[in-house]
Amino acid sequence: EAAVTQSPRNKVAVTGGKVTLSCNQTNNHNNMYWYRQDTGHGLRLIHYSYGAGSTEKGDIPDGYKASRPSQENFSLILELATPSQTSVYFCASGRTGGSSYEQYFGPGTRLTVL
Amino acid sequence: AQKVTQTQTSISVVEKTTVTMDCVYETRDSSYFLFWYKQTASGEIVFLIRQDSYKKENATVGHYSLNFQKPKSSIGLIITATQIEDSAVYFCAMREGNSGTYQRFGTGTKLQVVP
């Protein structure tokens, strides 16, 4: 069964520290996405990727970097975490082309920056 | 630029009735795809149903259906015979067909189904 997994599921970080959120998908999808979810804002796109080696900025990329070392893995990196980055982060994967464009989401990572 | 708006923050309905959740969108593309997703209380987000802009027929999946009004840039989600398990947050999303790679999401509508 196709799946998107995220690690860690919960993370507490200190201000100024580096945080790496990891995502793995077994869907064999080219596209992967990172979103954050905050009350009143829904899901906002941070970074996305077309495939291994590519990363693109989404709507709110400031303060975040992304890395796509392989088809299966997509990481979100907070080099200098700030309290404003406290949120729930979702990774998703999706196909390129064809007739099916829906996204498959991971379970989310709850990040608290103190 | 694409934009998706859900103005209903929360809705409460009685079990076994029908509910409609609204969504309006903005795009300059002539081709686009519209989606609805459900987020359960556990946080899980799952795809429910999709409408392609070039299709005139409203999509239906199980007890979910869509009310696609292209001239009004509107895509409503209709849930018939609601069940307690339908209580969740519902997100509308759009992907532009000609130039789009990602989906833009609305802010969500929280549905509560009560006995």
Short mmCIF file of C-alpha atoms in Angstrom, two decimals:
data_model
loop_
_atom_site.label_atom_id
_atom_site.label_comp_id
_atom_site.label_asym_id
_atom_site.label_seq_id
_atom_site.Cartn_x
_atom_site.Cartn_y
_atom_site.Cartn_z
CA GLU A 1 0.00 0.00 0.00
CA ALA A 2 1.25 3.43 -0.93
CA ALA A 3 2.41 5.42 2.05
CA VAL A 4 4.02 8.63 3.22
CA THR A 5 5.83 8.56 6.53
CA GLN A 6 7.34 11.39 8.55
CA SER A 7 9.89 11.52 11.33
CA PRO A 8 9.97 12.60 14.01
CA ARG A 9 6.29 12.80 14.85
CA ASN A 10 6.92 15.27 17.63
CA LYS A 11 9.87 17.55 18.16
CA VAL A 12 10.79 20.17 20.72
CA ALA A 13 13.62 22.47 19.67
CA VAL A 14 15.32 25.51 21.12
CA THR A 15 15.44 28.89 19.47
CA GLY A 16 18.45 29.13 17.20
CA GLY A 17 18.87 25.40 16.91
CA LYS A 18 18.85 23.38 13.71
CA VAL A 19 15.87 21.14 12.99
CA THR A 20 15.51 18.55 10.24
CA LEU A 21 12.14 17.02 9.42
CA SER A 22 12.22 13.92 7.26
CA CYS A 23 9.70 12.46 4.85
CA ASN A 24 9.71 9.15 3.00
CA GLN A 25 7.25 7.96 0.36
CA THR A 26 6.78 4.55 -1.24
CA ASN A 27 4.32 5.83 -3.85
CA ASN A 28 7.03 6.26 -6.50
CA HIS A 29 5.70 9.77 -7.05
CA ASN A 30 7.89 12.41 -8.65
CA ASN A 31 6.45 15.34 -6.73
CA MET A 32 6.77 15.94 -3.01
CA TYR A 33 5.61 18.83 -0.88
CA TRP A 34 6.07 20.37 2.56
CA TYR A 35 3.21 22.28 4.18
CA ARG A 36 2.66 23.84 7.54
CA GLN A 37 -0.73 24.03 9.18
CA ASP A 38 -1.71 26.82 11.54
CA THR A 39 -5.11 27.76 12.88
CA GLY A 40 -6.85 30.12 10.50
CA HIS A 41 -4.38 29.54 7.66
CA GLY A 42 -5.10 26.04 6.48
CA LEU A 43 -2.24 24.33 4.66
CA ARG A 44 0.47 26.61 3.34
CA LEU A 45 3.12 25.39 0.93
CA ILE A 46 6.72 25.85 2.06
CA HIS A 47 8.80 23.95 -0.53
CA TYR A 48 8.18 21.34 -3.16
CA SER A 49 10.17 19.11 -5.47
CA TYR A 50 9.74 17.69 -8.96
CA GLY A 51 12.15 14.86 -8.37
CA ALA A 52 15.50 13.87 -6.94
CA GLY A 53 17.88 16.80 -6.79
CA SER A 54 15.24 19.49 -7.30
CA THR A 55 13.67 21.85 -4.81
CA GLU A 56 11.36 24.80 -5.43
CA LYS A 57 10.08 27.57 -3.20
CA GLY A 58 6.44 27.58 -2.27
CA ASP A 59 4.41 30.41 -0.78
CA ILE A 60 6.25 30.75 2.55
CA PRO A 61 9.86 29.56 2.09
CA ASP A 62 11.61 32.09 4.32
CA GLY A 63 13.49 30.43 7.15
CA TYR A 64 13.27 26.98 5.56
CA LYS A 65 15.44 24.92 3.25
CA ALA A 66 14.58 21.66 1.54
CA SER A 67 16.55 18.71 0.27
CA ARG A 68 15.51 15.90 -2.09
CA PRO A 69 18.38 13.42 -2.22
CA SER A 70 16.31 10.62 -3.76
CA GLN A 71 12.90 9.86 -5.23
CA GLU A 72 11.73 8.56 -1.86
CA ASN A 73 13.08 11.17 0.55
CA PHE A 74 12.36 14.84 1.05
CA SER A 75 13.63 16.81 4.05
CA LEU A 76 12.71 20.18 5.48
CA ILE A 77 15.51 22.02 7.28
CA LEU A 78 15.22 24.85 9.75
CA GLU A 79 18.78 26.18 10.11
CA LEU A 80 17.94 28.64 12.89
CA ALA A 81 14.61 27.71 14.42
CA THR A 82 12.38 30.46 15.80
CA PRO A 83 9.22 30.29 17.95
CA SER A 84 7.18 31.48 14.96
CA GLN A 85 8.01 28.16 13.28
CA THR A 86 6.07 26.27 15.93
CA SER A 87 3.46 24.45 13.87
CA VAL A 88 2.33 21.14 12.47
CA TYR A 89 4.21 20.15 9.33
CA PHE A 90 2.83 17.85 6.67
CA CYS A 91 4.66 16.15 3.85
CA ALA A 92 2.79 14.96 0.76
CA SER A 93 3.52 13.22 -2.51
CA GLY A 94 1.81 13.37 -5.89
CA ARG A 95 2.14 12.22 -9.47
CA THR A 96 3.37 14.16 -12.46
CA GLY A 97 1.10 13.95 -15.46
CA GLY A 98 -1.49 11.29 -16.05
CA SER A 99 -5.06 11.77 -14.94
CA SER A 100 -4.59 11.60 -11.21
CA TYR A 101 -3.27 14.60 -9.33
CA GLU A 102 -4.46 14.09 -5.79
CA GLN A 103 -1.89 14.27 -3.04
CA TYR A 104 -1.12 11.69 -0.40
CA PHE A 105 -0.22 13.08 3.00
CA GLY A 106 1.98 11.90 5.81
CA PRO A 107 0.75 11.88 9.42
CA GLY A 108 2.32 15.21 10.30
CA THR A 109 5.09 16.40 12.63
CA ARG A 110 4.28 18.64 15.56
CA LEU A 111 7.19 21.03 16.08
CA THR A 112 7.50 23.25 19.13
CA VAL A 113 10.27 25.82 19.23
CA LEU A 114 10.94 27.20 22.70
CA ALA B 1 -2.36 33.95 -9.11
CA GLN B 2 -4.48 31.11 -7.90
CA LYS B 3 -6.53 31.58 -4.76
CA VAL B 4 -8.95 29.35 -2.88
CA THR B 5 -11.45 30.70 -0.35
CA GLN B 6 -13.58 28.86 2.17
CA THR B 7 -15.68 31.33 4.10
CA GLN B 8 -17.47 28.87 6.37
CA THR B 9 -15.30 28.38 9.42
CA SER B 10 -17.52 25.77 11.07
CA ILE B 11 -20.83 24.04 10.47
CA SER B 12 -22.95 21.86 12.73
CA VAL B 13 -25.57 19.47 11.34
CA VAL B 14 -27.78 16.73 12.67
CA GLU B 15 -26.86 13.17 11.75
CA LYS B 16 -28.46 11.74 8.57
CA THR B 17 -29.08 15.14 7.03
CA THR B 18 -27.35 16.73 4.02
CA VAL B 19 -24.69 19.42 4.29
CA THR B 20 -23.03 21.63 1.69
CA MET B 21 -19.64 23.25 2.20
CA ASP B 22 -18.71 26.18 0.00
CA CYS B 23 -15.50 26.95 -1.84
CA VAL B 24 -14.70 29.63 -4.42
CA TYR B 25 -11.51 29.88 -6.40
CA GLU B 26 -9.60 32.27 -8.63
CA THR B 27 -7.45 31.30 -11.58
CA ARG B 28 -6.42 32.59 -14.99
CA ASP B 29 -5.90 29.12 -16.40
CA SER B 30 -8.55 27.66 -18.69
CA SER B 31 -7.77 24.21 -17.35
CA TYR B 32 -7.65 23.34 -13.67
CA PHE B 33 -8.44 20.64 -11.14
CA LEU B 34 -10.40 21.02 -7.94
CA PHE B 35 -10.07 18.76 -4.91
CA TRP B 36 -11.61 18.17 -1.51
CA TYR B 37 -9.68 16.64 1.36
CA LYS B 38 -10.78 15.55 4.82
CA GLN B 39 -8.72 15.95 7.97
CA THR B 40 -9.86 13.77 10.85
CA ALA B 41 -9.47 14.53 14.53
CA SER B 42 -6.30 12.44 14.58
CA GLY B 43 -4.76 14.80 12.03
CA GLU B 44 -4.83 12.42 9.10
CA ILE B 45 -5.50 14.12 5.76
CA VAL B 46 -7.11 12.07 3.00
CA PHE B 47 -8.26 12.85 -0.52
CA LEU B 48 -12.01 12.63 -1.05
CA ILE B 49 -13.09 13.75 -4.49
CA ARG B 50 -11.97 15.73 -7.52
CA GLN B 51 -13.51 17.76 -10.33
CA ASP B 52 -11.75 18.49 -13.63
CA SER B 53 -12.64 21.91 -15.04
CA TYR B 54 -13.44 20.58 -18.51
CA LYS B 55 -16.04 18.12 -17.20
CA LYS B 56 -19.61 19.35 -17.01
CA GLU B 57 -20.85 16.43 -14.95
CA ASN B 58 -20.49 16.81 -11.19
CA ALA B 59 -18.23 14.24 -9.59
CA THR B 60 -19.69 11.76 -7.11
CA VAL B 61 -17.93 9.30 -4.82
CA GLY B 62 -20.01 7.38 -2.30
CA HIS B 63 -22.01 9.87 -0.25
CA TYR B 64 -19.81 12.76 -1.40
CA SER B 65 -20.73 14.81 -4.45
CA LEU B 66 -19.72 18.14 -5.90
CA ASN B 67 -21.71 21.13 -7.08
CA PHE B 68 -19.47 22.63 -9.76
CA GLN B 69 -20.62 26.06 -10.91
CA LYS B 70 -17.95 27.17 -13.33
CA PRO B 71 -19.40 30.63 -14.13
CA LYS B 72 -19.34 31.40 -10.41
CA SER B 73 -15.90 29.81 -9.85
CA SER B 74 -17.50 27.71 -7.17
CA ILE B 75 -17.05 24.10 -6.12
CA GLY B 76 -19.28 23.00 -3.25
CA LEU B 77 -18.92 19.70 -1.42
CA ILE B 78 -22.19 17.95 -0.64
CA ILE B 79 -22.36 15.17 1.94
CA THR B 80 -25.63 13.29 2.02
CA ALA B 81 -26.87 11.13 4.89
CA THR B 82 -24.19 12.49 7.19
CA GLN B 83 -22.69 10.25 9.85
CA ILE B 84 -20.96 11.06 13.11
CA GLU B 85 -17.71 9.89 11.48
CA ASP B 86 -18.01 12.70 8.93
CA SER B 87 -17.08 15.15 11.68
CA ALA B 88 -13.78 16.59 10.48
CA VAL B 89 -12.16 19.57 8.81
CA TYR B 90 -12.68 19.73 5.05
CA PHE B 91 -10.23 21.47 2.74
CA CYS B 92 -10.83 22.63 -0.77
CA ALA B 93 -7.81 22.83 -3.11
CA MET B 94 -7.04 23.78 -6.68
CA ARG B 95 -4.28 22.92 -9.09
CA GLU B 96 -3.89 24.88 -12.29
CA GLY B 97 -3.68 22.63 -15.31
CA ASN B 98 -1.49 24.49 -17.73
CA SER B 99 1.20 25.73 -15.40
CA GLY B 100 0.49 24.18 -12.06
CA THR B 101 2.55 21.65 -10.20
CA TYR B 102 1.20 22.18 -6.73
CA GLN B 103 -2.20 22.64 -5.11
CA ARG B 104 -3.33 25.75 -3.31
CA PHE B 105 -5.51 25.03 -0.30
CA GLY B 106 -8.34 26.89 1.36
CA THR B 107 -8.42 27.50 5.11
CA GLY B 108 -10.84 24.66 5.78
CA THR B 109 -14.35 24.19 7.17
CA LYS B 110 -14.88 22.31 10.41
CA LEU B 111 -17.93 20.06 10.24
CA GLN B 112 -19.57 18.73 13.36
CA VAL B 113 -22.24 16.05 12.98
CA VAL B 114 -24.37 15.65 16.07
CA PRO B 115 -26.85 12.88 16.98
#
